[in-house]
């Protein structure tokens, strides 16, 4: 088992290069199953969720050629099976994208039920509603979700989502792309990775319009051809480094980002007294004065992202005054708060609201990550805290942050990964 040892209390200075977006990559990799030919995908983040996605594709019979650390070629011309490995697929929440991709290409899919839940109920009823509207029969049998069509091809339909769901929007888009006729998804999610998936599919010959708005129109095509595509930069990874320098003080240049995607995070940090200077594809982020309190409410894009909630709450622990954080996407995303309290944070959680009373400083402690973004929040807390922290269960963090230790060391942080023998690395399946 790996742990991170952090000597905190020092400002960050330097430059950090942002990797490709995790939540785009975990959808675009399965979407390669829709293509009869070779897709070259660039700017793939080197994270464990990507490694797992590639293993699942390989197991289905896709040819995987690793070109370099961030580029692979996927050849889905000779898929052997539409049944995914139970053991592999159940480890990752995003394996639900295999249903849309396999169903869209072959008219059938058998995918392990995504694992239990660690920050609230995570139903997939909206995905199922979409597949059913497109003409699929969906059942749960022996731990698998079985989806099938009578004649091997889905039929376009109008689908109104009852809740704004990133996963359902992308999954239905994948299923509909090769369906017969037109599909309209209304009340669709608008996150940058939704636009990225649509751009990927369109570059392979799909006909998708309106991605990034709440109405997505898809005209089914007979086949998708191979091509080359680069994944967008990771908005949440960039936001996490911005939050880190907000907490520690200092000045960093965040490189390889799309500034527009960062607006919802930048606006909140500026309100808290952080200076952010936007350039073409970089942000210069500086915090020299005291942090101000702020109220934060998570919302679907372009609102403040839930995947930044733990990190911003951590920064608010060090702000002057009382801040209110409201989590309106997930119903149990405050499990990390008890760990922050070990470090001296003053936070009271009541259902979806956290009342954060700013403290003068945090102190280092042994702490444990309980999921990906919670883990990122603890790293931020440890960097800002006085003294040494030991963070365990960092395998959650490595699911979504490429080279986090090296990147932070590049910003002058005193952080190192150490191997501790004898403890299990098994993740709670699914998160993220
Ligand atoms: N929901 C339903 N029914 C559904 C689907 C969702 O009721 O069929 C509800 C959920 O319970 C939740 C809300 O709708 O309350 C939003 O869920 P959404 O479907 O948008 O989430 P997701 O697709 O499962 C993705 C990201 C999450 C991120 C959310 C929200 C991936 C692999 N995961 O999850 O990312 O929090 O969107 O933006 O893209 C992370 O990266 O740390 C992470 C958790």
Short mmCIF file of C-alpha atoms and ligand atoms in Angstrom, two decimals:
data_model
loop_
_atom_site.label_atom_id
_atom_site.label_comp_id
_atom_site.label_asym_id
_atom_site.label_seq_id
_atom_site.Cartn_x
_atom_site.Cartn_y
_atom_site.Cartn_z
CA UNK A 1 0.00 0.00 0.00
CA UNK A 2 1.21 3.49 -0.81
CA UNK A 3 0.98 6.45 1.55
CA UNK A 4 1.87 10.07 1.00
CA UNK A 5 4.00 11.84 3.58
CA UNK A 6 3.59 15.62 3.44
CA UNK A 7 5.49 18.34 5.32
CA UNK A 8 3.03 21.19 5.12
CA UNK A 9 2.95 24.89 5.78
CA UNK A 10 4.92 26.07 2.74
CA UNK A 11 3.64 28.16 -0.18
CA UNK A 12 3.66 26.65 -3.69
CA UNK A 13 5.60 28.25 -6.54
CA UNK A 14 6.22 27.10 -10.11
CA UNK A 15 4.44 25.62 -13.09
CA UNK A 16 2.17 22.61 -13.47
CA UNK A 17 1.05 20.92 -16.69
CA UNK A 18 -2.54 19.66 -16.66
CA UNK A 19 -3.27 16.19 -18.08
CA UNK A 20 -6.16 15.00 -20.23
CA UNK A 21 -9.58 14.90 -18.61
CA UNK A 22 -10.37 11.72 -16.69
CA UNK A 23 -14.12 11.95 -17.11
CA UNK A 24 -13.74 12.47 -20.86
CA UNK A 25 -11.22 9.63 -21.18
CA UNK A 26 -13.35 7.05 -19.34
CA UNK A 27 -16.15 7.72 -21.87
CA UNK A 28 -14.09 8.17 -25.05
CA UNK A 29 -12.15 4.92 -24.55
CA UNK A 30 -15.31 2.75 -24.52
CA UNK A 31 -16.75 4.92 -27.32
CA UNK A 32 -13.92 3.57 -29.49
CA UNK A 33 -15.94 0.32 -29.54
CA UNK A 34 -18.42 2.11 -31.82
CA UNK A 35 -15.81 2.59 -34.51
CA UNK A 36 -15.10 0.01 -37.26
CA UNK A 37 -11.44 0.77 -37.56
CA UNK A 38 -8.52 2.25 -35.68
CA UNK A 39 -8.93 5.31 -33.40
CA UNK A 40 -5.83 7.12 -32.30
CA UNK A 41 -6.53 8.87 -29.01
CA UNK A 42 -4.10 11.47 -27.68
CA UNK A 43 -3.74 13.35 -24.39
CA UNK A 44 -4.97 10.36 -22.37
CA UNK A 45 -4.20 10.81 -18.66
CA UNK A 46 -1.94 8.17 -17.08
CA UNK A 47 -4.26 7.15 -14.25
CA UNK A 48 -5.49 3.82 -12.97
CA UNK A 49 -9.04 4.29 -14.33
CA UNK A 50 -7.57 4.54 -17.83
CA UNK A 51 -5.43 1.42 -17.34
CA UNK A 52 -8.54 -0.44 -16.23
CA UNK A 53 -10.61 0.86 -19.18
CA UNK A 54 -7.95 -0.33 -21.63
CA UNK A 55 -7.82 -3.77 -19.96
CA UNK A 56 -11.59 -4.10 -20.31
CA UNK A 57 -11.45 -3.19 -24.02
CA UNK A 58 -8.61 -5.66 -24.59
CA UNK A 59 -10.60 -8.39 -22.87
CA UNK A 60 -13.49 -7.73 -25.31
CA UNK A 61 -11.09 -8.28 -28.20
CA UNK A 62 -10.04 -4.72 -29.08
CA UNK A 63 -6.49 -4.32 -30.33
CA UNK A 64 -4.62 -1.84 -28.12
CA UNK A 65 -1.37 -0.31 -29.33
CA UNK A 66 0.36 1.99 -26.89
CA UNK A 67 2.11 4.70 -28.92
CA UNK A 68 3.48 6.65 -25.97
CA UNK A 69 2.53 7.55 -22.39
CA UNK A 70 -0.48 9.60 -23.49
CA UNK A 71 -1.45 8.11 -26.85
CA UNK A 72 -3.03 4.78 -27.76
CA UNK A 73 -4.51 3.28 -30.88
CA UNK A 74 -7.62 1.19 -30.41
CA UNK A 75 -8.75 -1.19 -33.12
CA UNK A 76 -12.32 -2.37 -32.56
CA UNK A 77 -12.65 -4.17 -35.92
CA UNK A 78 -12.49 -7.64 -34.33
CA UNK A 79 -14.45 -7.48 -31.07
CA UNK A 80 -14.94 -11.07 -29.85
CA UNK A 81 -17.55 -10.57 -27.20
CA UNK A 82 -20.23 -8.20 -25.92
CA UNK A 83 -19.87 -9.55 -22.37
CA UNK A 84 -17.38 -7.64 -20.21
CA UNK A 85 -15.13 -9.18 -17.58
CA UNK A 86 -17.12 -9.08 -14.35
CA UNK A 87 -14.04 -8.60 -12.18
CA UNK A 88 -12.67 -5.71 -14.24
CA UNK A 89 -15.89 -3.85 -15.01
CA UNK A 90 -17.25 -3.89 -11.47
CA UNK A 91 -14.19 -2.02 -10.23
CA UNK A 92 -15.06 1.15 -12.07
CA UNK A 93 -18.23 3.18 -11.95
CA UNK A 94 -17.67 4.47 -15.49
CA UNK A 95 -17.87 0.92 -16.88
CA UNK A 96 -21.54 1.76 -17.45
CA UNK A 97 -20.39 3.48 -20.67
CA UNK A 98 -19.68 0.02 -22.07
CA UNK A 99 -23.43 -0.60 -22.15
CA UNK A 100 -24.13 2.36 -24.44
CA UNK A 101 -21.11 1.63 -26.64
CA UNK A 102 -21.72 -2.12 -27.05
CA UNK A 103 -25.45 -1.67 -27.47
CA UNK A 104 -24.89 1.05 -30.08
CA UNK A 105 -22.44 -1.08 -32.08
CA UNK A 106 -23.81 -4.63 -31.69
CA UNK A 107 -27.35 -4.23 -30.35
CA UNK A 108 -26.41 -6.11 -27.19
CA UNK A 109 -24.31 -5.70 -24.06
CA UNK A 110 -23.62 -7.56 -20.83
CA UNK A 111 -21.83 -5.40 -18.30
CA UNK A 112 -21.25 -5.96 -14.59
CA UNK A 113 -23.53 -3.82 -12.46
CA UNK A 114 -21.50 -0.74 -11.37
CA UNK A 115 -20.36 -1.20 -7.76
CA UNK A 116 -22.05 0.08 -4.60
CA UNK A 117 -21.81 3.63 -3.65
CA UNK A 118 -19.66 5.73 -1.46
CA UNK A 119 -21.09 9.20 -1.68
CA UNK A 120 -24.76 8.57 -1.93
CA UNK A 121 -27.23 6.69 -4.02
CA UNK A 122 -25.97 6.37 -7.58
CA UNK A 123 -28.83 4.99 -9.64
CA UNK A 124 -28.66 4.44 -13.40
CA UNK A 125 -32.39 4.61 -14.05
CA UNK A 126 -31.97 7.49 -16.54
CA UNK A 127 -29.47 5.46 -18.58
CA UNK A 128 -31.94 2.57 -18.64
CA UNK A 129 -34.81 4.91 -19.55
CA UNK A 130 -32.80 6.09 -22.56
CA UNK A 131 -31.79 2.60 -23.75
CA UNK A 132 -35.39 1.41 -23.39
CA UNK A 133 -36.71 4.38 -25.39
CA UNK A 134 -34.23 3.44 -28.12
CA UNK A 135 -35.79 -0.03 -28.25
CA UNK A 136 -33.54 -2.09 -25.98
CA UNK A 137 -34.69 -4.57 -23.37
CA UNK A 138 -32.67 -4.08 -20.18
CA UNK A 139 -32.53 -6.63 -17.34
CA UNK A 140 -30.30 -7.35 -14.37
CA UNK A 141 -29.20 -11.00 -14.17
CA UNK A 142 -26.44 -12.62 -12.15
CA UNK A 143 -24.75 -9.32 -11.35
CA UNK A 144 -24.79 -8.21 -14.99
CA UNK A 145 -26.87 -5.60 -16.75
CA UNK A 146 -28.08 -7.31 -19.92
CA UNK A 147 -29.26 -5.01 -22.69
CA UNK A 148 -30.40 -6.32 -26.05
CA UNK A 149 -32.41 -5.46 -29.14
CA UNK A 150 -34.55 -7.74 -31.30
CA UNK A 151 -32.93 -7.03 -34.65
CA UNK A 152 -29.48 -5.83 -33.57
CA UNK A 153 -30.09 -2.11 -34.14
CA UNK A 154 -31.59 0.58 -31.94
CA UNK A 155 -34.19 3.05 -33.21
CA UNK A 156 -33.92 6.83 -32.65
CA UNK A 157 -36.29 8.36 -30.08
CA UNK A 158 -37.01 11.51 -28.10
CA UNK A 159 -35.74 11.21 -24.53
CA UNK A 160 -36.39 13.74 -21.77
CA UNK A 161 -34.09 13.14 -18.81
CA UNK A 162 -35.78 13.49 -15.41
CA UNK A 163 -32.51 14.54 -13.80
CA UNK A 164 -29.51 16.22 -15.38
CA UNK A 165 -27.09 13.32 -15.59
CA UNK A 166 -23.62 13.39 -17.11
CA UNK A 167 -23.46 9.60 -17.37
CA UNK A 168 -26.94 9.15 -18.85
CA UNK A 169 -26.37 11.92 -21.41
CA UNK A 170 -23.10 10.38 -22.63
CA UNK A 171 -24.37 6.80 -22.51
CA UNK A 172 -27.51 7.59 -24.52
CA UNK A 173 -25.42 9.59 -26.99
CA UNK A 174 -23.19 6.53 -27.56
CA UNK A 175 -26.16 4.20 -27.96
CA UNK A 176 -27.94 6.54 -30.39
CA UNK A 177 -25.04 7.40 -32.65
CA UNK A 178 -25.50 4.35 -34.91
CA UNK A 179 -29.23 3.93 -34.31
CA UNK A 180 -31.75 4.04 -37.13
CA UNK A 181 -33.18 7.56 -37.41
CA UNK A 182 -33.00 10.59 -35.14
CA UNK A 183 -32.64 10.91 -31.38
CA UNK A 184 -33.19 14.01 -29.26
CA UNK A 185 -31.93 14.13 -25.68
CA UNK A 186 -33.61 16.90 -23.70
CA UNK A 187 -32.55 18.21 -20.29
CA UNK A 188 -29.10 16.93 -21.21
CA UNK A 189 -26.02 17.65 -19.08
CA UNK A 190 -23.63 20.29 -20.49
CA UNK A 191 -20.23 19.44 -18.96
CA UNK A 192 -17.11 19.99 -21.11
CA UNK A 193 -16.58 16.21 -21.35
CA UNK A 194 -20.00 15.85 -22.99
CA UNK A 195 -18.91 18.21 -25.75
CA UNK A 196 -15.61 16.31 -25.93
CA UNK A 197 -17.35 12.95 -26.44
CA UNK A 198 -19.59 14.48 -29.14
CA UNK A 199 -16.53 15.99 -30.86
CA UNK A 200 -14.75 12.62 -30.72
CA UNK A 201 -17.73 10.78 -32.21
CA UNK A 202 -18.31 13.47 -34.86
CA UNK A 203 -14.66 13.29 -35.86
CA UNK A 204 -15.23 9.56 -36.51
CA UNK A 205 -18.27 10.29 -38.73
CA UNK A 206 -21.18 10.68 -36.29
CA UNK A 207 -23.78 13.41 -36.65
CA UNK A 208 -24.35 14.99 -33.21
CA UNK A 209 -25.46 18.61 -32.78
CA UNK A 210 -26.15 20.67 -29.68
CA UNK A 211 -23.69 19.05 -27.23
CA UNK A 212 -22.99 21.67 -24.55
CA UNK A 213 -26.65 22.81 -24.60
CA UNK A 214 -29.55 21.07 -22.91
CA UNK A 215 -30.86 19.65 -26.22
CA UNK A 216 -28.68 17.20 -28.12
CA UNK A 217 -29.76 16.02 -31.58
CA UNK A 218 -28.29 12.86 -33.03
CA UNK A 219 -28.86 11.65 -36.55
CA UNK A 220 -27.97 7.95 -36.63
CA UNK A 221 -25.30 6.86 -39.10
CA UNK A 222 -24.55 3.36 -40.43
CA UNK A 223 -20.96 3.24 -39.36
CA UNK A 224 -18.12 5.20 -37.79
CA UNK A 225 -14.68 5.20 -39.35
CA UNK A 226 -11.30 5.43 -37.65
CA UNK A 227 -9.50 8.70 -37.00
CA UNK A 228 -7.40 10.66 -34.56
CA UNK A 229 -8.57 12.72 -31.57
CA UNK A 230 -7.00 14.56 -28.59
CA UNK A 231 -8.84 14.63 -25.24
CA UNK A 232 -9.48 18.02 -23.57
CA UNK A 233 -7.51 19.09 -20.46
CA UNK A 234 -8.90 18.10 -17.07
CA UNK A 235 -10.94 20.95 -15.56
CA UNK A 236 -11.00 19.33 -12.12
CA UNK A 237 -7.30 18.53 -12.00
CA UNK A 238 -6.58 22.18 -12.89
CA UNK A 239 -9.07 23.36 -10.26
CA UNK A 240 -7.43 21.15 -7.66
CA UNK A 241 -4.00 22.78 -8.20
CA UNK A 242 -5.66 26.21 -8.10
CA UNK A 243 -7.27 25.29 -4.78
CA UNK A 244 -3.91 24.01 -3.50
CA UNK A 245 -2.16 27.35 -4.06
CA UNK A 246 -5.19 29.15 -2.63
CA UNK A 247 -4.74 27.12 0.56
CA UNK A 248 -0.95 27.34 0.86
CA UNK A 249 -0.36 30.79 -0.62
CA UNK A 250 2.24 31.38 -3.34
CA UNK A 251 1.99 31.66 -7.11
CA UNK A 252 1.67 28.96 -9.76
CA UNK A 253 1.19 28.84 -13.51
CA UNK A 254 -1.41 26.24 -14.46
CA UNK A 255 -0.61 25.15 -18.03
CA UNK A 256 -2.53 23.37 -20.79
CA UNK A 257 -6.05 24.34 -19.79
CA UNK A 258 -9.14 25.76 -21.49
CA UNK A 259 -9.77 28.95 -19.44
CA UNK A 260 -13.51 28.99 -20.29
CA UNK A 261 -13.91 25.60 -18.55
CA UNK A 262 -12.32 27.07 -15.45
CA UNK A 263 -14.64 30.11 -15.11
CA UNK A 264 -16.97 28.50 -12.54
CA UNK A 265 -13.98 27.68 -10.30
CA UNK A 266 -11.97 30.84 -11.00
CA UNK A 267 -14.95 33.08 -10.09
CA UNK A 268 -15.26 31.48 -6.65
CA UNK A 269 -11.53 31.65 -5.90
CA UNK A 270 -11.44 35.33 -6.91
CA UNK A 271 -14.36 35.97 -4.53
CA UNK A 272 -12.19 34.40 -1.82
CA UNK A 273 -9.31 36.81 -2.49
CA UNK A 274 -7.21 34.71 -4.88
CA UNK A 275 -5.77 36.51 -7.91
CA UNK A 276 -6.20 34.73 -11.24
CA UNK A 277 -4.73 36.01 -14.48
CA UNK A 278 -6.00 34.36 -17.63
CA UNK A 279 -3.81 33.85 -20.67
CA UNK A 280 -4.43 31.80 -23.83
CA UNK A 281 -4.15 28.31 -22.39
CA UNK A 282 -2.74 29.02 -18.94
CA UNK A 283 -3.84 30.60 -15.67
CA UNK A 284 -1.52 32.40 -13.30
CA UNK A 285 -2.87 31.87 -9.80
CA UNK A 286 -1.59 33.84 -6.81
CA UNK A 287 -2.62 34.12 -3.18
CA UNK A 288 -0.74 36.53 -0.96
CA UNK A 289 -3.38 38.09 1.33
CA UNK A 290 -5.89 36.45 3.68
CA UNK A 291 -8.66 34.23 2.32
CA UNK A 292 -12.23 35.53 2.52
CA UNK A 293 -15.30 33.46 3.37
CA UNK A 294 -17.63 32.47 0.50
CA UNK A 295 -20.78 30.48 -0.03
CA UNK A 296 -20.60 27.63 -2.53
CA UNK A 297 -23.40 25.60 -4.06
CA UNK A 298 -22.59 22.72 -6.37
CA UNK A 299 -24.60 22.54 -9.60
CA UNK A 300 -24.37 20.84 -12.98
CA UNK A 301 -22.15 22.74 -15.46
CA UNK A 302 -21.75 25.71 -15.79
CA UNK A 303 -22.39 25.80 -12.03
CA UNK A 304 -19.70 25.10 -9.43
CA UNK A 305 -18.66 21.42 -9.95
CA UNK A 306 -19.40 18.85 -7.27
CA UNK A 307 -16.02 17.30 -8.08
CA UNK A 308 -14.38 20.46 -6.64
CA UNK A 309 -16.55 20.58 -3.51
CA UNK A 310 -14.16 18.78 -1.13
CA UNK A 311 -11.19 20.84 -2.35
CA UNK A 312 -12.94 24.23 -2.03
CA UNK A 313 -14.34 23.29 1.39
CA UNK A 314 -10.78 22.59 2.49
CA UNK A 315 -9.65 26.03 1.33
CA UNK A 316 -12.61 27.65 3.13
CA UNK A 317 -11.41 26.04 6.38
CA UNK A 318 -8.61 28.61 6.26
CA UNK A 319 -10.74 31.63 5.27
CA UNK A 320 -11.79 34.44 7.62
CA UNK A 321 -15.40 34.06 8.76
CA UNK A 322 -18.14 31.49 8.25
CA UNK A 323 -18.79 29.93 4.84
CA UNK A 324 -21.72 27.79 3.74
CA UNK A 325 -21.22 24.92 1.30
CA UNK A 326 -24.25 23.22 -0.23
CA UNK A 327 -23.85 19.93 -2.10
CA UNK A 328 -26.78 19.65 -4.45
CA UNK A 329 -25.60 16.89 -6.81
CA UNK A 330 -24.70 13.99 -4.47
CA UNK A 331 -26.38 13.19 -1.19
CA UNK A 332 -23.39 12.05 0.89
CA UNK A 333 -20.25 13.79 -0.24
CA UNK A 334 -18.92 15.02 3.09
CA UNK A 335 -17.25 11.85 4.37
CA UNK A 336 -13.84 13.55 4.26
CA UNK A 337 -14.93 16.18 6.80
CA UNK A 338 -14.09 13.96 9.78
CA UNK A 339 -10.52 13.70 8.49
CA UNK A 340 -10.26 17.49 8.16
CA UNK A 341 -11.51 17.81 11.73
CA UNK A 342 -8.53 15.68 12.85
CA UNK A 343 -6.39 18.49 11.43
CA UNK A 344 -8.22 21.18 13.39
CA UNK A 345 -10.90 22.22 10.88
CA UNK A 346 -14.15 23.54 12.27
CA UNK A 347 -16.95 22.17 10.06
CA UNK A 348 -20.51 21.16 10.94
CA UNK A 349 -22.40 19.09 8.38
CA UNK A 350 -26.17 18.98 8.33
CA UNK A 351 -27.44 16.85 5.45
CA UNK A 352 -26.37 18.66 2.26
CA UNK A 353 -24.94 21.75 3.94
CA UNK A 354 -21.57 22.24 5.56
CA UNK A 355 -21.00 25.23 7.82
CA UNK A 356 -17.30 26.02 7.71
CA UNK A 357 -15.91 28.24 10.45
CA UNK A 358 -12.50 29.46 9.33
CA UNK A 359 -9.53 28.62 11.57
CA UNK A 360 -6.11 30.25 11.76
CA UNK A 361 -4.26 27.11 10.68
CA UNK A 362 -4.54 23.33 10.28
CA UNK A 363 -2.10 20.89 11.83
CA UNK A 364 -0.66 17.76 10.19
CA UNK A 365 -2.17 14.39 11.17
CA UNK A 366 -2.51 10.78 9.97
CA UNK A 367 -5.53 10.90 7.63
CA UNK A 368 -7.26 8.57 5.20
CA UNK A 369 -8.73 9.24 1.75
CA UNK A 370 -12.21 7.78 1.19
CA UNK A 371 -12.61 8.60 -2.50
CA UNK A 372 -10.86 10.44 -5.31
CA UNK A 373 -11.81 14.07 -4.67
CA UNK A 374 -11.87 13.58 -0.90
CA UNK A 375 -8.28 12.36 -1.28
CA UNK A 376 -7.36 15.46 -3.29
CA UNK A 377 -8.87 17.63 -0.56
CA UNK A 378 -6.74 15.90 2.08
CA UNK A 379 -3.60 16.48 0.02
CA UNK A 380 -4.49 20.20 -0.11
CA UNK A 381 -5.12 20.26 3.64
CA UNK A 382 -1.81 18.51 4.31
CA UNK A 383 0.11 20.95 2.08
CA UNK A 384 -1.36 23.91 3.97
CA UNK A 385 -1.15 22.39 7.47
CA UNK A 386 1.66 23.00 9.91
CA UNK A 387 3.74 19.85 10.45
CA UNK A 388 3.65 16.37 8.98
CA UNK A 389 0.64 14.48 7.60
CA UNK A 390 0.49 10.86 6.51
CA UNK A 391 -2.25 10.19 3.94
CA UNK A 392 -3.38 6.61 3.46
CA UNK A 393 -5.61 4.97 0.80
CA UNK A 394 -3.99 7.13 -1.86
CA UNK A 395 -4.94 4.54 -4.50
CA UNK A 396 -8.21 6.49 -4.72
CA UNK A 397 -6.28 9.65 -5.62
CA UNK A 398 -4.25 7.81 -8.26
CA UNK A 399 -7.46 6.76 -10.02
CA UNK A 400 -7.83 10.32 -11.25
CA UNK A 401 -4.66 12.42 -10.77
CA UNK A 402 -1.69 11.71 -13.01
CA UNK A 403 1.68 11.96 -11.23
CA UNK A 404 0.28 14.07 -8.42
CA UNK A 405 3.34 13.63 -6.21
CA UNK A 406 5.80 14.61 -8.95
CA UNK A 407 3.65 17.55 -10.07
CA UNK A 408 3.45 18.88 -6.50
CA UNK A 409 7.17 18.37 -5.98
CA UNK A 410 7.62 20.50 -9.11
CA UNK A 411 5.74 23.26 -7.27
CA UNK A 412 8.14 22.98 -4.33
CA UNK A 413 5.92 20.85 -2.08
CA UNK A 414 7.55 18.47 0.37
CA UNK A 415 5.56 15.35 -0.44
CA UNK A 416 6.70 11.79 -1.09
CA UNK A 417 5.06 8.45 -1.72
CA UNK A 418 6.17 5.59 0.52
CA UNK A 419 5.36 1.89 0.24
CA UNK A 420 3.91 0.32 3.35
CA UNK A 421 3.92 -3.49 3.08
CA UNK A 422 1.15 -5.82 4.17
CA UNK A 423 -1.98 -3.77 3.65
CA UNK A 424 -4.53 -4.40 0.89
CA UNK A 425 -4.76 -2.14 -2.14
CA UNK A 426 -8.27 -3.25 -3.08
CA UNK A 427 -10.48 -0.25 -3.83
CA UNK A 428 -14.10 -0.01 -2.99
CA UNK A 429 -15.44 -0.57 -6.48
CA UNK A 430 -16.98 2.15 -8.58
CA UNK A 431 -16.26 5.66 -7.27
CA UNK A 432 -15.74 8.51 -9.72
N1 LIG B 1 -28.85 10.25 -11.22
C1 LIG B 1 -30.06 9.60 -11.20
N2 LIG B 1 -30.31 8.64 -12.13
C2 LIG B 1 -29.42 8.31 -13.09
C3 LIG B 1 -28.18 8.97 -13.12
C4 LIG B 1 -27.92 9.94 -12.17
O1 LIG B 1 -30.90 9.89 -10.35
O2 LIG B 1 -29.71 7.43 -13.90
C5 LIG B 1 -28.57 11.30 -10.22
C6 LIG B 1 -27.38 10.93 -9.34
O3 LIG B 1 -27.79 10.14 -8.25
C7 LIG B 1 -26.84 12.29 -8.95
C8 LIG B 1 -27.13 13.16 -10.18
O4 LIG B 1 -28.14 12.46 -10.91
O5 LIG B 1 -27.57 12.78 -7.87
C9 LIG B 1 -25.96 13.41 -11.09
O6 LIG B 1 -25.34 12.18 -11.47
P1 LIG B 1 -24.55 12.00 -12.85
O7 LIG B 1 -25.21 10.92 -13.61
O8 LIG B 1 -24.39 13.33 -13.50
O9 LIG B 1 -23.15 11.48 -12.34
P2 LIG B 1 -22.24 10.35 -12.98
O10 LIG B 1 -22.35 10.42 -14.47
O11 LIG B 1 -22.46 9.04 -12.33
C10 LIG B 1 -20.16 11.86 -13.34
C11 LIG B 1 -18.73 11.87 -12.91
C12 LIG B 1 -18.64 12.20 -11.43
C13 LIG B 1 -19.32 13.55 -11.18
C14 LIG B 1 -20.75 13.56 -11.73
C15 LIG B 1 -21.43 14.90 -11.66
C16 LIG B 1 -17.73 10.24 -14.36
C17 LIG B 1 -17.13 8.90 -14.52
N3 LIG B 1 -18.14 10.56 -13.15
O12 LIG B 1 -20.81 10.85 -12.57
O13 LIG B 1 -17.26 12.35 -11.19
O14 LIG B 1 -19.37 13.82 -9.80
O15 LIG B 1 -20.74 13.15 -13.11
O16 LIG B 1 -20.70 15.87 -12.33
O17 LIG B 1 -17.80 11.02 -15.30
C18 LIG B 1 -15.27 12.33 -9.94
O18 LIG B 1 -14.66 12.53 -10.99
O19 LIG B 1 -14.74 12.40 -8.81
C19 LIG B 1 -16.69 12.00 -9.99
C20 LIG B 1 -17.34 11.46 -8.99
#
